[in-house]
């Protein structure tokens, strides 16, 4: 059973999501929050697999709530998915840097919402190649909030093998494990192993953070993702 927490300041939006999710045999909504502070409190109490988090909420917004959830050791297994009205929400890149596992547009098709929740619960990131390129291109170049590379970037990169670094660049381009395997002429299982090892060495929660790290480390730049 995949447990989900809904965080949105609009009761009607929460009701719509709850009706859709509760109708699925493998998904259970364990709580609703109308602001970020309540979302953090409920997440700590219920420890959901996935939090659907709106960014624009009164008081503590979704960005800060995401930051607090990601920083809470007891919620290490909880994944945050940002809900946005537009694909290029100005806070999306910052949310990914904070630790969100991806984002969904609020008017996404129900089948895509369900697929996304299941994918994130399984450890994948909700970042398609096109979205990866657009988010990095639009917001990592200064139109969004400026990114500051971690002070220990070089040291952490030195832990990666040449192949792991190569794979991380491809993850940064938005490629799936199967696509990485095809590009490098290796098996999907081997590609997955390289991705997993890179995540462990860099302390990344999921593939979304690998994308951000690849940008911050200078391994990819907007304009390279043709």
CSV table of C-alpha atoms in Angstrom, one decimal:
chain,number,residue,atom,x,y,z
A,1,UNK,CA,0.0,0.0,0.0
A,2,UNK,CA,1.4,3.4,-1.0
A,3,UNK,CA,0.5,6.1,1.6
A,4,UNK,CA,0.0,9.7,0.4
A,5,UNK,CA,-0.2,13.0,2.2
A,6,UNK,CA,-2.0,15.9,0.4
A,7,UNK,CA,-0.8,19.4,1.1
A,8,UNK,CA,-2.7,22.2,-0.7
A,9,UNK,CA,-4.5,25.3,0.7
A,10,UNK,CA,-7.5,24.7,-1.6
A,11,UNK,CA,-10.0,22.2,0.0
A,12,UNK,CA,-11.6,21.5,-3.4
A,13,UNK,CA,-8.2,20.5,-4.9
A,14,UNK,CA,-7.5,18.2,-2.0
A,15,UNK,CA,-11.0,16.6,-2.2
A,16,UNK,CA,-10.4,15.9,-5.9
A,17,UNK,CA,-7.1,14.2,-5.4
A,18,UNK,CA,-8.4,12.2,-2.4
A,19,UNK,CA,-11.4,10.9,-4.4
A,20,UNK,CA,-9.1,9.8,-7.2
A,21,UNK,CA,-6.4,8.2,-5.0
A,22,UNK,CA,-8.7,6.5,-2.5
A,23,UNK,CA,-10.4,4.7,-5.4
A,24,UNK,CA,-7.1,2.9,-6.1
A,25,UNK,CA,-6.6,-0.5,-4.3
A,26,UNK,CA,-2.9,0.2,-3.7
A,27,UNK,CA,-3.0,3.8,-2.6
A,28,UNK,CA,-4.2,5.3,0.6
A,29,UNK,CA,-4.5,9.0,1.6
A,30,UNK,CA,-3.3,9.3,5.2
A,31,UNK,CA,-3.8,13.0,5.7
A,32,UNK,CA,-4.6,16.4,4.4
A,33,UNK,CA,-2.9,19.7,5.2
A,34,UNK,CA,-3.9,23.3,4.2
A,35,UNK,CA,-0.5,24.8,4.8
A,36,UNK,CA,3.2,23.9,5.0
A,37,UNK,CA,3.4,23.8,8.8
A,38,UNK,CA,0.5,21.3,9.0
A,39,UNK,CA,2.1,19.3,6.2
A,40,UNK,CA,5.4,18.9,8.1
A,41,UNK,CA,3.5,18.0,11.3
A,42,UNK,CA,1.3,15.4,9.5
A,43,UNK,CA,4.2,14.0,7.6
A,44,UNK,CA,6.2,13.5,10.8
A,45,UNK,CA,3.2,11.8,12.4
A,46,UNK,CA,2.1,9.6,9.5
A,47,UNK,CA,5.4,9.0,7.6
A,48,UNK,CA,3.8,8.8,4.2
A,49,UNK,CA,5.5,7.3,1.2
A,50,UNK,CA,4.7,10.3,-1.0
A,51,UNK,CA,3.7,13.9,-0.2
A,52,UNK,CA,1.9,15.9,-2.9
A,53,UNK,CA,3.0,19.4,-2.0
A,54,UNK,CA,1.6,22.7,-3.4
A,55,UNK,CA,4.2,25.4,-3.3
A,56,UNK,CA,2.0,28.5,-2.7
A,57,UNK,CA,0.4,28.1,0.7
A,58,UNK,CA,-0.1,30.5,3.5
A,59,UNK,CA,2.4,30.8,6.4
A,60,UNK,CA,5.1,28.1,5.8
A,61,UNK,CA,5.0,27.6,2.0
A,62,UNK,CA,5.6,24.3,0.2
A,63,UNK,CA,9.2,25.0,-0.5
A,64,UNK,CA,10.1,25.5,3.2
A,65,UNK,CA,7.9,22.5,4.1
A,66,UNK,CA,9.7,20.4,1.6
A,67,UNK,CA,13.1,21.5,3.0
A,68,UNK,CA,12.0,20.5,6.6
A,69,UNK,CA,10.6,17.2,5.5
A,70,UNK,CA,13.7,16.2,3.6
A,71,UNK,CA,15.9,17.3,6.5
A,72,UNK,CA,14.0,15.1,9.0
A,73,UNK,CA,15.8,11.8,9.6
A,74,UNK,CA,12.6,9.9,10.4
A,75,UNK,CA,11.3,10.9,6.9
A,76,UNK,CA,14.2,9.6,4.9
A,77,UNK,CA,11.9,7.3,3.0
A,78,UNK,CA,9.3,10.0,2.2
A,79,UNK,CA,9.3,11.4,-1.3
A,80,UNK,CA,7.9,14.9,-2.0
A,81,UNK,CA,6.2,15.7,-5.3
A,82,UNK,CA,5.6,19.3,-6.1
A,83,UNK,CA,2.2,20.3,-7.4
A,84,UNK,CA,2.3,23.3,-9.7
A,85,UNK,CA,-0.1,25.2,-11.9
A,86,UNK,CA,2.5,25.6,-14.6
A,87,UNK,CA,5.4,23.4,-15.7
A,88,UNK,CA,7.9,26.2,-15.4
A,89,UNK,CA,6.9,27.4,-11.9
A,90,UNK,CA,9.7,29.7,-10.7
A,91,UNK,CA,10.2,27.6,-7.6
A,92,UNK,CA,10.4,24.2,-9.3
A,93,UNK,CA,14.2,24.1,-9.7
A,94,UNK,CA,14.7,25.4,-6.1
A,95,UNK,CA,12.3,22.7,-4.9
A,96,UNK,CA,14.4,20.0,-6.7
A,97,UNK,CA,17.6,21.4,-5.1
A,98,UNK,CA,15.8,21.2,-1.8
A,99,UNK,CA,15.1,17.5,-2.2
A,100,UNK,CA,11.8,17.1,-4.1
A,101,UNK,CA,11.6,14.1,-6.3
A,102,UNK,CA,9.9,15.8,-9.1
A,103,UNK,CA,6.8,17.7,-9.9
A,104,UNK,CA,3.3,17.3,-11.4
A,105,UNK,CA,1.1,19.9,-13.1
A,106,UNK,CA,-2.2,20.2,-11.2
A,107,UNK,CA,-4.3,19.6,-14.4
A,108,UNK,CA,-2.4,16.4,-15.3
A,109,UNK,CA,-4.4,13.5,-16.5
A,110,UNK,CA,-5.6,11.1,-13.7
A,111,UNK,CA,-3.7,8.2,-15.2
A,112,UNK,CA,-0.5,10.2,-15.3
A,113,UNK,CA,-1.0,11.3,-11.7
A,114,UNK,CA,-1.4,7.7,-10.5
A,115,UNK,CA,1.6,6.6,-12.6
A,116,UNK,CA,3.7,9.4,-11.2
A,117,UNK,CA,2.8,8.5,-7.6
A,118,UNK,CA,3.7,4.9,-8.1
A,119,UNK,CA,6.9,5.8,-9.8
A,120,UNK,CA,8.1,8.1,-7.1
A,121,UNK,CA,7.1,5.5,-4.4
A,122,UNK,CA,9.3,3.0,-6.3
A,123,UNK,CA,12.3,5.4,-6.1
A,124,UNK,CA,12.1,7.0,-9.6
A,125,UNK,CA,12.0,10.7,-10.3
A,126,UNK,CA,9.3,12.6,-12.1
A,127,UNK,CA,11.6,14.3,-14.5
A,128,UNK,CA,11.1,13.7,-18.2
A,129,UNK,CA,13.9,14.6,-20.6
A,130,UNK,CA,12.0,17.7,-21.9
A,131,UNK,CA,11.2,18.9,-18.4
A,132,UNK,CA,14.7,18.4,-17.2
A,133,UNK,CA,16.1,20.5,-20.1
A,134,UNK,CA,13.5,23.2,-19.6
A,135,UNK,CA,13.9,23.4,-15.8
A,136,UNK,CA,17.7,23.6,-16.0
A,137,UNK,CA,17.7,25.9,-19.0
A,138,UNK,CA,15.1,28.4,-17.6
A,139,UNK,CA,16.1,28.5,-13.9
A,140,UNK,CA,19.7,27.3,-13.5
A,141,UNK,CA,20.9,30.2,-15.6
A,142,UNK,CA,19.6,32.9,-13.3
A,143,UNK,CA,16.0,33.3,-14.2
A,144,UNK,CA,15.2,31.2,-11.1
A,145,UNK,CA,16.9,31.4,-7.8
A,146,UNK,CA,20.7,31.2,-8.0
A,147,UNK,CA,22.2,27.8,-7.3
A,148,UNK,CA,25.3,27.6,-5.0
A,149,UNK,CA,27.4,24.5,-5.5
A,150,UNK,CA,28.1,22.6,-2.3
A,151,UNK,CA,31.5,23.3,-0.9
A,152,UNK,CA,32.6,19.7,-1.1
A,153,UNK,CA,31.5,19.2,-4.7
A,154,UNK,CA,35.0,18.3,-6.0
A,155,UNK,CA,35.7,15.9,-3.1
A,156,UNK,CA,32.4,14.1,-3.7
A,157,UNK,CA,32.9,13.9,-7.5
A,158,UNK,CA,36.3,12.4,-6.9
A,159,UNK,CA,34.6,9.4,-5.4
A,160,UNK,CA,32.9,8.5,-8.7
A,161,UNK,CA,34.4,6.3,-11.2
A,162,UNK,CA,34.7,7.5,-14.8
A,163,UNK,CA,31.7,5.4,-15.8
A,164,UNK,CA,29.6,6.6,-12.8
A,165,UNK,CA,30.4,10.2,-13.8
A,166,UNK,CA,29.4,9.4,-17.4
A,167,UNK,CA,26.2,7.9,-16.2
A,168,UNK,CA,25.4,10.8,-14.0
A,169,UNK,CA,25.7,13.2,-17.0
A,170,UNK,CA,23.2,11.0,-18.9
A,171,UNK,CA,20.8,11.1,-15.9
A,172,UNK,CA,21.2,14.8,-16.0
A,173,UNK,CA,20.1,14.8,-19.6
A,174,UNK,CA,16.9,13.0,-18.4
A,175,UNK,CA,17.7,9.6,-19.8
A,176,UNK,CA,16.1,6.5,-18.2
A,177,UNK,CA,18.2,3.4,-17.3
A,178,UNK,CA,17.2,1.7,-20.5
A,179,UNK,CA,18.2,4.8,-22.6
A,180,UNK,CA,21.5,5.0,-20.7
A,181,UNK,CA,22.1,1.3,-21.4
A,182,UNK,CA,21.5,1.9,-25.1
A,183,UNK,CA,23.8,4.9,-25.2
A,184,UNK,CA,26.6,3.1,-23.5
A,185,UNK,CA,26.0,-0.3,-24.9
A,186,UNK,CA,25.6,-1.9,-21.5
A,187,UNK,CA,22.7,-3.8,-19.9
A,188,UNK,CA,19.9,-1.9,-18.1
A,189,UNK,CA,20.8,-3.7,-14.9
A,190,UNK,CA,24.4,-2.4,-15.2
A,191,UNK,CA,23.1,1.1,-15.9
A,192,UNK,CA,20.9,0.9,-12.8
A,193,UNK,CA,23.8,-0.3,-10.7
A,194,UNK,CA,26.0,2.7,-11.8
A,195,UNK,CA,23.1,5.1,-11.1
A,196,UNK,CA,22.6,3.6,-7.6
A,197,UNK,CA,26.3,3.7,-6.7
A,198,UNK,CA,26.5,7.4,-7.8
A,199,UNK,CA,23.5,8.2,-5.7
A,200,UNK,CA,25.1,6.5,-2.6
A,201,UNK,CA,28.5,8.2,-3.1
A,202,UNK,CA,26.9,11.6,-3.5
A,203,UNK,CA,24.3,11.2,-0.8
A,204,UNK,CA,21.5,11.8,-3.3
A,205,UNK,CA,18.0,10.9,-2.3
A,206,UNK,CA,16.9,10.0,-5.9
A,207,UNK,CA,17.6,10.7,-9.6
A,208,UNK,CA,16.2,14.2,-9.3
A,209,UNK,CA,19.0,15.2,-7.0
A,210,UNK,CA,21.5,13.6,-9.4
A,211,UNK,CA,20.2,15.9,-12.1
A,212,UNK,CA,20.7,18.9,-9.8
A,213,UNK,CA,24.1,17.8,-8.7
A,214,UNK,CA,25.2,17.3,-12.3
A,215,UNK,CA,24.3,20.9,-13.0
A,216,UNK,CA,25.9,22.3,-9.9
A,217,UNK,CA,29.1,20.4,-10.5
A,218,UNK,CA,29.4,21.8,-14.0
A,219,UNK,CA,29.0,18.4,-15.6
A,220,UNK,CA,26.1,19.7,-17.7
A,221,UNK,CA,25.1,23.2,-18.7
A,222,UNK,CA,22.0,24.7,-20.3
A,223,UNK,CA,22.5,24.5,-24.1
A,224,UNK,CA,24.3,21.2,-23.9
A,225,UNK,CA,21.0,19.3,-23.8
A,226,UNK,CA,20.1,19.6,-27.4
